[in-house]
Coordinates of N, CA and C and ligand atoms in Angstrom, one line a residue:
M1 N -4.2 -40.8 -31.5 CA -3.1 -40.5 -32.3 C -2.4 -39.3 -31.7
K2 N -1.1 -39.3 -31.3 CA -0.5 -38.1 -30.7 C 0.8 -38.0 -31.6
L3 N 0.8 -37.1 -32.6 CA 1.8 -37.2 -33.6 C 2.5 -35.8 -33.9
I4 N 3.8 -35.7 -34.2 CA 4.4 -34.5 -34.7 C 4.8 -34.7 -36.0
L5 N 4.5 -33.8 -36.9 CA 4.9 -33.9 -38.3 C 6.0 -32.7 -38.6
F6 N 7.2 -33.1 -39.0 CA 8.3 -32.2 -39.3 C 8.4 -32.2 -40.8
G7 N 9.3 -31.2 -41.2 CA 9.8 -31.2 -42.6 C 9.8 -29.7 -43.1
M8 N 10.5 -29.6 -44.3 CA 10.6 -28.3 -44.8 C 9.3 -27.6 -45.1
P9 N 9.2 -26.3 -45.3 CA 8.0 -25.7 -45.8 C 7.7 -26.4 -47.1
G10 N 6.3 -26.8 -47.3 CA 5.9 -27.3 -48.6 C 6.0 -28.8 -48.7
V11 N 6.5 -29.5 -47.7 CA 6.7 -31.0 -47.9 C 5.4 -31.7 -47.8
G12 N 4.3 -31.1 -47.3 CA 2.9 -31.7 -47.2 C 2.5 -32.0 -45.8
K13 N 3.1 -31.2 -44.9 CA 2.6 -31.4 -43.4 C 1.2 -31.1 -43.2
G14 N 0.8 -30.0 -43.8 CA -0.7 -29.5 -43.5 C -1.5 -30.5 -44.2
T15 N -1.2 -31.0 -45.4 CA -2.1 -31.9 -46.2 C -2.2 -33.2 -45.5
Q16 N -1.1 -33.8 -45.0 CA -1.2 -35.0 -44.2 C -1.9 -34.9 -42.9
A17 N -1.5 -33.8 -42.2 CA -2.2 -33.6 -40.8 C -3.7 -33.5 -40.9
K18 N -4.1 -32.8 -41.9 CA -5.6 -32.7 -42.1 C -6.2 -34.1 -42.3
I19 N -5.6 -34.9 -43.2 CA -6.1 -36.2 -43.5 C -6.1 -37.1 -42.2
L20 N -4.9 -37.2 -41.6 CA -4.7 -38.1 -40.4 C -5.7 -37.6 -39.2
A21 N -5.8 -36.3 -39.0 CA -6.5 -35.9 -37.8 C -8.0 -36.3 -38.1
Q22 N -8.5 -36.1 -39.3 CA -9.9 -36.3 -39.6 C -10.1 -37.8 -39.4
K23 N -9.2 -38.6 -39.9 CA -9.4 -40.1 -40.0 C -9.3 -40.7 -38.5
H24 N -8.5 -40.1 -37.7 CA -8.3 -40.6 -36.4 C -9.0 -39.8 -35.2
G25 N -9.8 -38.8 -35.5 CA -10.6 -38.1 -34.6 C -9.6 -37.3 -33.7
A26 N -8.5 -36.9 -34.3 CA -7.5 -36.0 -33.5 C -7.6 -34.6 -33.9
V27 N -7.0 -33.7 -33.0 CA -7.1 -32.3 -33.4 C -5.9 -31.9 -34.2
H28 N -6.0 -31.1 -35.3 CA -5.0 -30.7 -36.2 C -4.6 -29.3 -35.5
I29 N -3.3 -29.4 -35.1 CA -2.8 -28.2 -34.4 C -1.7 -27.6 -35.4
S30 N -2.0 -26.6 -36.1 CA -1.1 -26.0 -37.0 C -0.8 -24.6 -36.5
T31 N 0.5 -24.3 -36.1 CA 0.8 -23.0 -35.7 C 0.6 -21.9 -36.7
G32 N 0.9 -22.3 -38.0 CA 0.8 -21.4 -39.1 C -0.7 -21.0 -39.3
D33 N -1.6 -22.0 -39.2 CA -3.1 -21.7 -39.4 C -3.5 -20.9 -38.2
M34 N -3.1 -21.1 -37.1 CA -3.5 -20.4 -35.9 C -3.0 -18.9 -36.0
L35 N -1.8 -18.7 -36.5 CA -1.4 -17.3 -36.7 C -2.1 -16.6 -37.8
R36 N -2.4 -17.4 -38.9 CA -3.2 -16.7 -40.0 C -4.6 -16.4 -39.5
A37 N -5.2 -17.2 -38.6 CA -6.5 -16.8 -38.1 C -6.5 -15.7 -37.2
N38 N -5.4 -15.5 -36.4 CA -5.3 -14.3 -35.6 C -5.1 -13.1 -36.5
I39 N -4.3 -13.2 -37.6 CA -4.2 -12.1 -38.5 C -5.5 -11.7 -39.1
Q40 N -6.3 -12.7 -39.5 CA -7.6 -12.4 -40.2 C -8.6 -11.8 -39.2
N41 N -8.4 -12.1 -37.9 CA -9.3 -11.6 -36.9 C -8.8 -10.3 -36.4
G42 N -7.7 -9.8 -36.8 CA -7.1 -8.7 -36.3 C -6.7 -8.6 -34.8
T43 N -6.3 -9.7 -34.3 CA -6.0 -9.8 -32.9 C -4.6 -9.1 -32.7
P44 N -4.2 -8.7 -31.4 CA -2.9 -8.3 -31.2 C -1.8 -9.2 -31.6
L45 N -2.1 -10.5 -31.3 CA -1.0 -11.5 -31.7 C -0.9 -11.5 -33.2
G46 N -2.0 -11.5 -34.0 CA -1.9 -11.4 -35.4 C -1.2 -10.2 -35.9
T47 N -1.3 -9.1 -35.3 CA -0.6 -7.8 -35.7 C 0.8 -8.0 -35.5
M48 N 1.2 -8.6 -34.4 CA 2.7 -8.8 -34.0 C 3.2 -9.8 -35.0
A49 N 2.5 -10.9 -35.3 CA 3.0 -12.0 -36.1 C 3.2 -11.6 -37.6
K50 N 2.2 -10.8 -38.1 CA 2.2 -10.5 -39.6 C 3.6 -10.1 -40.2
G51 N 4.2 -9.2 -39.6 CA 5.4 -8.7 -40.2 C 6.6 -9.8 -40.3
Y52 N 6.6 -10.7 -39.3 CA 7.5 -11.8 -39.3 C 7.2 -12.8 -40.6
M53 N 5.8 -13.1 -40.5 CA 5.4 -14.1 -41.5 C 5.5 -13.6 -43.0
D54 N 5.2 -12.4 -43.3 CA 5.3 -11.8 -44.5 C 6.8 -11.9 -45.1
K55 N 7.7 -11.7 -44.1 CA 9.1 -11.8 -44.4 C 9.7 -13.2 -44.5
G56 N 8.9 -14.2 -44.1 CA 9.4 -15.5 -44.0 C 10.2 -15.9 -42.7
E57 N 10.2 -14.9 -41.8 CA 10.9 -15.1 -40.6 C 10.1 -15.9 -39.5
L58 N 10.7 -16.5 -38.4 CA 9.9 -17.2 -37.4 C 9.4 -16.1 -36.5
V59 N 8.1 -16.4 -36.0 CA 7.5 -15.5 -34.9 C 8.2 -15.8 -33.6
P60 N 8.4 -14.9 -32.7 CA 9.2 -15.1 -31.5 C 8.7 -16.3 -30.7
D61 N 9.5 -17.0 -30.2 CA 9.2 -18.2 -29.4 C 8.2 -18.0 -28.3
N62 N 8.3 -16.9 -27.5 CA 7.4 -16.8 -26.3 C 5.9 -16.6 -26.9
L63 N 5.7 -16.0 -28.0 CA 4.3 -15.9 -28.5 C 3.8 -17.3 -28.9
I64 N 4.6 -18.0 -29.6 CA 4.3 -19.3 -30.1 C 4.0 -20.4 -28.9
I65 N 4.9 -20.3 -28.0 CA 4.8 -21.3 -26.9 C 3.5 -21.0 -26.1
A66 N 3.2 -19.8 -25.8 CA 1.9 -19.4 -25.1 C 0.8 -19.9 -25.8
M67 N 0.7 -19.7 -27.1 CA -0.4 -20.1 -28.0 C -0.6 -21.6 -28.0
I68 N 0.5 -22.3 -28.1 CA 0.5 -23.7 -28.2 C 0.0 -24.5 -26.8
E69 N 0.5 -23.8 -25.7 CA 0.3 -24.3 -24.4 C -1.2 -24.4 -24.2
E70 N -1.9 -23.3 -24.6 CA -3.3 -23.2 -24.3 C -4.0 -24.4 -25.0
V71 N -3.7 -24.6 -26.3 CA -4.5 -25.6 -27.0 C -4.0 -27.1 -26.6
L72 N -2.8 -27.3 -26.3 CA -2.4 -28.6 -25.9 C -3.0 -29.1 -24.5
S73 N -3.2 -27.9 -23.7 CA -3.8 -28.2 -22.3 C -5.3 -28.4 -22.4
S74 N -6.0 -28.3 -23.6 CA -7.4 -28.3 -23.6 C -7.9 -29.7 -23.6
A75 N -9.1 -30.0 -23.2 CA -9.6 -31.3 -23.2 C -9.6 -32.1 -24.5
K76 N -9.8 -31.3 -25.7 CA -9.9 -32.0 -26.9 C -8.5 -32.6 -27.2
A77 N -7.4 -32.0 -26.8 CA -6.1 -32.5 -27.2 C -5.8 -33.8 -26.6
K78 N -6.5 -34.1 -25.5 CA -6.3 -35.4 -24.6 C -6.7 -36.6 -25.7
K79 N -7.7 -36.3 -26.5 CA -8.2 -37.4 -27.4 C -7.2 -37.7 -28.5
G80 N -6.3 -36.7 -28.7 CA -5.3 -37.0 -29.8 C -5.0 -35.7 -30.6
Y81 N -3.8 -35.5 -31.1 CA -3.5 -34.4 -31.8 C -2.5 -34.7 -32.9
V82 N -2.5 -33.8 -33.9 CA -1.4 -33.9 -34.9 C -0.7 -32.5 -34.9
L83 N 0.5 -32.4 -34.5 CA 1.1 -31.1 -34.6 C 1.8 -30.8 -35.8
D84 N 1.6 -29.7 -36.4 CA 2.1 -29.3 -37.8 C 2.7 -28.0 -37.7
G85 N 4.0 -27.8 -37.8 CA 4.7 -26.6 -37.8 C 5.2 -26.2 -36.5
F86 N 5.2 -27.0 -35.5 CA 5.7 -26.8 -34.1 C 6.2 -28.2 -33.6
P87 N 7.3 -28.2 -32.9 CA 8.2 -27.1 -32.7 C 9.2 -26.9 -33.9
R88 N 9.6 -25.6 -33.9 CA 10.5 -25.0 -35.0 C 11.9 -24.6 -34.5
T89 N 12.0 -24.5 -33.3 CA 13.3 -24.1 -32.6 C 13.6 -25.1 -31.5
V90 N 14.9 -25.1 -31.1 CA 15.1 -26.0 -30.0 C 14.5 -25.5 -28.8
A91 N 14.3 -24.2 -28.6 CA 13.6 -23.6 -27.4 C 12.2 -24.1 -27.4
Q92 N 11.5 -24.2 -28.6 CA 10.1 -24.6 -28.7 C 10.1 -26.1 -28.3
A93 N 11.1 -26.9 -28.8 CA 11.0 -28.3 -28.5 C 11.2 -28.5 -27.0
E94 N 12.1 -27.8 -26.3 CA 12.3 -28.0 -24.9 C 11.0 -27.5 -24.2
A95 N 10.4 -26.4 -24.5 CA 9.0 -26.1 -24.0 C 8.0 -27.1 -24.1
L96 N 8.0 -27.8 -25.4 CA 7.0 -28.8 -25.7 C 7.1 -29.9 -24.7
E97 N 8.3 -30.3 -24.4 CA 8.4 -31.5 -23.5 C 7.8 -31.1 -22.1
T98 N 8.0 -30.0 -21.6 CA 7.4 -29.5 -20.3 C 5.8 -29.5 -20.5
I99 N 5.3 -28.9 -21.5 CA 3.9 -28.8 -21.8 C 3.2 -30.2 -21.8
L100 N 3.8 -31.1 -22.6 CA 3.2 -32.4 -22.8 C 3.2 -33.2 -21.5
W101 N 4.4 -33.0 -20.7 CA 4.4 -33.7 -19.4 C 3.4 -33.2 -18.5
R102 N 3.2 -31.9 -18.4 CA 2.2 -31.2 -17.5 C 0.8 -31.7 -17.9
A103 N 0.6 -31.6 -19.2 CA -0.8 -31.9 -19.7 C -1.1 -33.4 -19.8
N104 N 0.0 -34.2 -19.5 CA -0.1 -35.7 -19.6 C -0.6 -36.2 -20.9
V105 N 0.0 -35.6 -22.0 CA -0.4 -36.1 -23.4 C 0.9 -36.4 -24.2
P106 N 1.6 -37.4 -23.8 CA 2.9 -37.6 -24.5 C 2.8 -38.0 -26.0
I107 N 3.7 -37.7 -26.8 CA 3.7 -38.1 -28.2 C 3.8 -39.6 -28.4
D108 N 3.1 -40.1 -29.5 CA 3.3 -41.5 -29.9 C 4.5 -41.6 -30.9
K109 N 4.5 -40.6 -31.8 CA 5.5 -40.7 -32.9 C 5.8 -39.2 -33.4
A110 N 7.1 -39.1 -33.9 CA 7.5 -37.9 -34.5 C 8.0 -38.3 -36.0
I111 N 7.4 -37.7 -36.9 CA 7.6 -38.1 -38.3 C 8.3 -36.9 -39.1
N112 N 9.2 -37.2 -39.8 CA 10.0 -36.2 -40.7 C 9.7 -36.5 -42.1
I113 N 8.9 -35.7 -42.8 CA 8.5 -35.8 -44.2 C 9.6 -35.2 -45.0
V114 N 10.2 -36.1 -45.9 CA 11.4 -35.6 -46.6 C 11.1 -35.5 -48.2
V115 N 11.4 -34.3 -48.7 CA 11.1 -34.0 -50.1 C 12.2 -33.2 -50.7
D116 N 12.6 -33.4 -51.8 CA 13.7 -32.6 -52.6 C 13.4 -31.1 -52.5
E117 N 14.3 -30.3 -52.3 CA 14.1 -28.8 -52.0 C 13.5 -28.1 -53.3
E118 N 13.9 -28.5 -54.5 CA 13.4 -27.8 -55.7 C 11.8 -28.3 -55.9
E119 N 11.5 -29.5 -55.4 CA 10.2 -29.9 -55.6 C 9.3 -29.1 -54.6
V120 N 9.9 -28.8 -53.5 CA 9.1 -28.0 -52.5 C 8.9 -26.6 -53.0
V121 N 9.8 -26.0 -53.8 CA 9.6 -24.6 -54.3 C 8.5 -24.8 -55.3
R122 N 8.5 -25.9 -56.2 CA 7.4 -26.1 -57.2 C 6.1 -26.3 -56.5
R123 N 6.0 -27.0 -55.4 CA 4.8 -27.2 -54.7 C 4.2 -25.9 -54.2
L124 N 5.1 -25.1 -53.5 CA 4.5 -23.9 -52.9 C 4.2 -22.8 -53.9
S125 N 4.8 -22.9 -55.1 CA 4.5 -21.8 -56.0 C 3.1 -22.1 -56.7
G126 N 2.6 -23.4 -56.5 CA 1.3 -23.7 -57.2 C 0.3 -23.9 -56.1
R127 N 0.6 -23.7 -54.8 CA -0.4 -24.0 -53.8 C -1.5 -23.0 -53.7
M128 N -2.7 -23.5 -53.5 CA -3.9 -22.6 -53.3 C -4.6 -23.1 -52.1
T129 N -5.0 -22.2 -51.2 CA -5.8 -22.6 -50.0 C -7.1 -21.9 -49.9
C130 N -7.9 -22.5 -49.3 CA -9.3 -21.9 -49.1 C -9.3 -21.0 -47.9
P131 N -9.6 -19.8 -48.0 CA -9.5 -18.9 -46.9 C -10.6 -19.1 -45.8
N132 N -11.6 -19.8 -46.2 CA -12.8 -20.1 -45.3 C -12.5 -21.3 -44.4
C133 N -12.0 -22.4 -45.0 CA -11.9 -23.7 -44.2 C -10.4 -24.2 -44.0
G134 N -9.6 -23.5 -44.8 CA -8.1 -23.9 -44.8 C -7.8 -25.2 -45.7
A135 N -8.7 -25.7 -46.5 CA -8.3 -26.8 -47.3 C -7.2 -26.4 -48.3
I136 N -6.4 -27.4 -48.5 CA -5.1 -27.1 -49.4 C -5.3 -27.8 -50.7
Y137 N -4.9 -27.1 -51.8 CA -4.9 -27.6 -53.1 C -3.7 -27.2 -53.8
H138 N -3.5 -27.8 -55.1 CA -2.3 -27.4 -55.9 C -2.8 -27.2 -57.3
K139 N -2.3 -26.2 -58.0 CA -2.9 -25.9 -59.4 C -2.8 -27.1 -60.2
Y140 N -1.7 -27.9 -60.1 CA -1.6 -29.1 -61.0 C -1.7 -30.4 -60.3
N141 N -1.0 -30.5 -59.2 CA -0.9 -31.8 -58.5 C -2.3 -32.2 -57.8
Q142 N -3.0 -31.1 -57.3 CA -4.2 -31.4 -56.5 C -5.3 -30.4 -56.7
P143 N -5.8 -30.2 -58.0 CA -6.7 -29.1 -58.2 C -8.0 -29.4 -57.6
P144 N -8.8 -28.3 -57.3 CA -10.2 -28.7 -56.7 C -11.0 -29.2 -57.9
K145 N -12.2 -29.8 -57.6 CA -13.0 -30.4 -58.7 C -13.5 -29.4 -59.6
V146 N -13.9 -28.3 -59.0 CA -14.5 -27.2 -59.8 C -13.6 -26.0 -59.6
E147 N -13.1 -25.5 -60.6 CA -12.1 -24.4 -60.7 C -12.4 -23.3 -59.6
N148 N -11.4 -23.0 -58.8 CA -11.5 -21.8 -57.9 C -12.5 -22.1 -56.8
T149 N -13.0 -23.3 -56.6 CA -14.1 -23.5 -55.7 C -13.6 -24.6 -54.7
C150 N -13.8 -24.4 -53.4 CA -13.3 -25.3 -52.4 C -14.2 -26.6 -52.4
D151 N -13.6 -27.8 -52.5 CA -14.3 -29.1 -52.5 C -14.9 -29.3 -51.1
S152 N -14.2 -28.8 -50.1 CA -14.7 -29.1 -48.7 C -15.9 -28.3 -48.3
C153 N -15.8 -26.9 -48.5 CA -16.9 -26.1 -47.9 C -17.6 -25.3 -49.0
G154 N -17.2 -25.4 -50.3 CA -17.9 -24.7 -51.4 C -17.6 -23.2 -51.6
H155 N -16.7 -22.8 -50.8 CA -16.3 -21.4 -50.9 C -15.7 -21.1 -52.3
I156 N -16.1 -19.9 -52.8 CA -15.6 -19.6 -54.2 C -14.4 -18.6 -54.0
G157 N -13.2 -18.8 -54.6 CA -12.2 -17.8 -54.4 C -11.0 -18.4 -53.6
L158 N -10.2 -19.4 -54.2 CA -9.1 -20.0 -53.5 C -7.9 -18.9 -53.6
I159 N -7.1 -18.8 -52.5 CA -6.1 -17.8 -52.6 C -4.7 -18.4 -52.6
Q160 N -3.6 -17.5 -53.0 CA -2.3 -18.0 -52.8 C -1.8 -17.2 -51.6
R161 N -1.1 -17.9 -50.7 CA -0.5 -17.3 -49.6 C 0.6 -16.2 -49.9
D162 N 0.6 -15.1 -49.1 CA 1.5 -14.1 -49.4 C 2.9 -14.5 -49.3
D163 N 3.2 -15.6 -48.4 CA 4.6 -16.0 -48.1 C 4.9 -17.1 -49.2
D164 N 4.1 -17.4 -50.1 CA 4.5 -18.4 -51.2 C 5.2 -17.8 -52.4
K165 N 5.5 -16.6 -52.4 CA 6.3 -16.0 -53.6 C 7.7 -16.6 -53.5
E166 N 8.3 -16.9 -54.7 CA 9.4 -17.7 -54.7 C 10.6 -17.2 -53.8
E167 N 10.7 -15.8 -53.8 CA 11.8 -15.2 -53.1 C 11.6 -15.4 -51.5
T168 N 10.4 -15.3 -51.0 CA 10.0 -15.6 -49.6 C 10.1 -17.1 -49.3
V169 N 9.8 -18.0 -50.3 CA 9.9 -19.4 -50.0 C 11.4 -19.7 -49.8
R170 N 12.3 -19.1 -50.6 CA 13.8 -19.4 -50.6 C 14.3 -19.0 -49.2
H171 N 13.7 -17.9 -48.6 CA 14.2 -17.4 -47.4 C 13.6 -18.3 -46.2
R172 N 12.4 -18.8 -46.4 CA 11.8 -19.7 -45.5 C 12.6 -21.0 -45.3
L173 N 13.1 -21.3 -46.5 CA 13.9 -22.6 -46.6 C 15.3 -22.4 -45.7
E174 N 15.9 -21.1 -46.0 CA 17.1 -20.8 -45.2 C 16.8 -20.8 -43.7
V175 N 15.7 -20.2 -43.3 CA 15.3 -20.1 -41.9 C 15.1 -21.6 -41.3
Y176 N 14.5 -22.4 -42.2 CA 14.2 -23.9 -41.8 C 15.7 -24.5 -41.5
H177 N 16.6 -24.4 -42.5 CA 17.9 -25.0 -42.3 C 18.6 -24.6 -41.0
K178 N 18.5 -23.2 -40.8 CA 19.3 -22.6 -39.6 C 18.5 -23.0 -38.3
N179 N 17.3 -22.8 -38.2 CA 16.6 -22.9 -36.9 C 15.9 -24.2 -36.7
T180 N 15.4 -24.9 -37.7 CA 14.5 -26.1 -37.4 C 15.3 -27.4 -37.7
E181 N 16.3 -27.4 -38.5 CA 17.1 -28.6 -38.6 C 17.7 -29.1 -37.2
P182 N 18.2 -28.1 -36.4 CA 18.7 -28.6 -35.1 C 17.6 -29.3 -34.2
V183 N 16.4 -29.0 -34.5 CA 15.2 -29.6 -33.8 C 15.1 -31.0 -34.1
L184 N 15.4 -31.4 -35.4 CA 15.3 -32.8 -35.9 C 16.5 -33.5 -35.2
Q185 N 17.6 -32.8 -35.0 CA 18.7 -33.5 -34.3 C 18.4 -33.7 -32.8
F186 N 17.7 -32.8 -32.3 CA 17.1 -32.9 -30.8 C 16.4 -34.2 -30.7
Y187 N 15.4 -34.5 -31.7 CA 14.7 -35.7 -31.6 C 15.4 -37.0 -32.0
R188 N 16.4 -36.8 -33.0 CA 17.1 -37.9 -33.4 C 18.0 -38.4 -32.2
N189 N 18.6 -37.5 -31.4 CA 19.4 -37.9 -30.3 C 18.5 -38.7 -29.3
K190 N 17.2 -38.5 -29.3 CA 16.4 -39.2 -28.4 C 15.9 -40.5 -29.1
G191 N 16.2 -40.7 -30.3 CA 15.8 -41.9 -31.1 C 14.2 -41.8 -31.3
A192 N 13.6 -40.6 -31.4 CA 12.2 -40.5 -31.4 C 11.7 -40.1 -32.7
I193 N 12.4 -40.1 -33.9 CA 11.9 -39.6 -35.1 C 12.2 -40.6 -36.3
V194 N 11.2 -40.5 -37.2 CA 11.4 -41.5 -38.3 C 11.2 -40.7 -39.6
D195 N 12.0 -41.0 -40.6 CA 11.8 -40.2 -41.9 C 10.8 -40.9 -42.8
V196 N 10.0 -40.2 -43.5 CA 9.1 -40.7 -44.5 C 9.3 -40.0 -45.9
D197 N 9.3 -40.8 -46.9 CA 9.6 -40.2 -48.3 C 8.2 -39.5 -48.7
G198 N 8.3 -38.1 -48.7 CA 7.2 -37.3 -49.1 C 7.1 -36.9 -50.5
G199 N 8.0 -37.5 -51.4 CA 8.0 -37.3 -52.7 C 7.0 -38.2 -53.6
K200 N 6.2 -39.0 -52.9 CA 5.2 -39.9 -53.5 C 3.9 -39.2 -53.5
S201 N 2.9 -39.8 -54.0 CA 1.5 -39.2 -54.1 C 1.0 -39.0 -52.6
V202 N 0.1 -38.0 -52.5 CA -0.5 -37.8 -51.1 C -0.9 -39.1 -50.5
E203 N -1.7 -40.0 -51.3 CA -2.1 -41.2 -50.8 C -1.1 -42.2 -50.3
E204 N 0.0 -42.2 -51.1 CA 1.1 -43.1 -50.7 C 1.8 -42.6 -49.4
V205 N 1.9 -41.2 -49.3 CA 2.6 -40.7 -48.1 C 1.7 -41.0 -46.8
T206 N 0.4 -40.8 -47.0 CA -0.5 -41.1 -45.9 C -0.4 -42.6 -45.5
A207 N -0.3 -43.5 -46.5 CA -0.2 -45.0 -46.2 C 1.1 -45.2 -45.5
S208 N 2.2 -44.6 -46.0 CA 3.5 -44.8 -45.2 C 3.4 -44.4 -43.7
I209 N 2.8 -43.3 -43.5 CA 2.7 -42.7 -42.1 C 1.8 -43.8 -41.3
E210 N 0.7 -44.1 -41.9 CA -0.2 -45.2 -41.2 C 0.5 -46.4 -40.8
R211 N 1.4 -46.9 -41.7 CA 2.2 -48.1 -41.4 C 3.0 -47.9 -40.3
L212 N 3.8 -46.7 -40.2 CA 4.7 -46.5 -39.1 C 3.9 -46.4 -37.8
L213 N 2.7 -45.9 -37.9 CA 1.9 -45.8 -36.6 C 1.4 -47.1 -36.1
E214 N 1.0 -47.9 -37.2 CA 0.7 -49.4 -36.8 C 1.8 -50.1 -36.1
N215 N 3.0 -50.0 -36.8 CA 4.2 -50.6 -36.1 C 4.5 -50.2 -34.8
A216 N 4.1 -48.9 -34.6 CA 4.5 -48.3 -33.2 C 3.6 -48.8 -32.2
R217 N 2.3 -49.1 -32.6 CA 1.2 -49.6 -31.7 C 1.5 -51.2 -31.5
A218 N 2.1 -51.9 -32.5 CA 2.3 -53.4 -32.4 C 3.2 -53.7 -31.3
Ligands
LIG301 P1 3.4 -22.6 -41.7 O1 2.1 -22.3 -42.2 O2 3.7 -23.6 -40.7 O3 4.2 -23.0 -43.1 P2 5.4 -24.0 -43.4 O4 5.9 -24.9 -42.3 O5 6.3 -23.2 -44.1 O6 4.7 -25.1 -44.2 P3 3.7 -24.9 -45.3 O7 2.4 -24.7 -44.8 O8 4.2 -24.0 -46.3 O9 3.8 -26.3 -46.0 P4 3.3 -27.8 -45.7 O10 4.4 -28.7 -45.3 O11 2.2 -27.7 -44.7 O12 2.8 -28.2 -47.1 P5 1.2 -28.3 -47.7 O13 0.6 -29.5 -47.1 O14 0.6 -27.0 -47.6 O15 4.2 -21.3 -41.3 C1 4.1 -20.1 -42.0 C2 4.8 -19.0 -41.1 O16 4.1 -18.9 -39.9 C3 6.3 -19.3 -40.9 O17 7.1 -18.9 -41.9 C4 6.4 -18.4 -39.5 O18 6.5 -17.1 -39.9 C5 5.1 -18.6 -38.8 N1 5.2 -19.8 -38.0 C6 4.5 -20.9 -38.0 N2 4.7 -21.8 -37.0 C7 5.7 -21.2 -36.3 C8 6.5 -21.6 -35.1 N3 6.3 -22.8 -34.5 N4 7.4 -20.7 -34.6 C9 7.6 -19.5 -35.2 N5 7.0 -19.1 -36.3 C10 6.0 -19.9 -36.8 O19 1.5 -28.7 -49.2 C11 2.2 -27.7 -50.0 C12 1.7 -27.9 -51.5 O20 2.2 -29.1 -51.9 C13 0.2 -27.8 -51.6 O21 -0.1 -27.2 -52.8 C14 -0.3 -29.4 -51.7 O22 -1.4 -29.5 -52.4 C15 0.9 -29.9 -52.4 N6 1.2 -31.3 -51.9 C16 1.1 -31.8 -50.7 N7 1.5 -33.1 -50.6 C17 1.8 -33.4 -52.0 C18 2.3 -34.6 -52.5 N8 2.5 -35.8 -51.9 N9 2.5 -34.6 -53.9 C19 2.3 -33.5 -54.6 N10 1.9 -32.3 -54.1 C20 1.7 -32.3 -52.8

């Protein structure tokens, strides 16, 4: 499986990417998770990225492209990948074309998950993540089995992301419309993207994506 997941912040890219990557033995490549890991580990990249992320701004293209090139050129990406949160600008999309061609790992499908904007704000304001393994929950939609405890790794103490405050979410949505919507058009012009209704349950959205992948293989 070689897949790109698009969509506004909060549509469920990370949730679906984790499920699909695990099921199909692919690598889940989330630029957001990679940046947050760099911040947690105090790397120079993390220090540079933090200011942008806290404000809901995009991290500069050159930093993101170098980071993604390394992982897509690795041996594990050859077995399959799910890209989540990249590309987010036309410059990133153009760079991705070259990276995929050089690494010889072309995409099978690009999927745009579509959710109503107010629903996205509701989802992000209730999101909780595990700081240990990155598992994603929601206070009401997808609570963990035991309160404040990660179902996947048992870590106690789920957190709310700093950029999930409503004001920052609204700014991230503006940034999405300005910088990332043109990327969708870039892929639409190539006839390479399909929309999926992300307003349904997590299981139904996974099933819709799986059906599209089946059709692409048929
Ligand atoms: P990033 O981490 O990529 O954030 P994002 O794209 O804004 O997306 P989110 O992670 O917020 O949402 P999601 O779509 O993954 O939804 P999720 O599955 O969690 O980026 C963060 C920052 O890093 C950016 O602002 C930028 O600064 C920087 N950055 C990252 N990549 C970059 C790049 N390429 N270039 C430049 N800068 C970059 O779900 C959300 C909630 O909804 C959860 O609570 C979940 O449980 C719930 N949910 C999911 N699906 C459903 C469903 N079907 N029904 C009900 N609830 C659901």
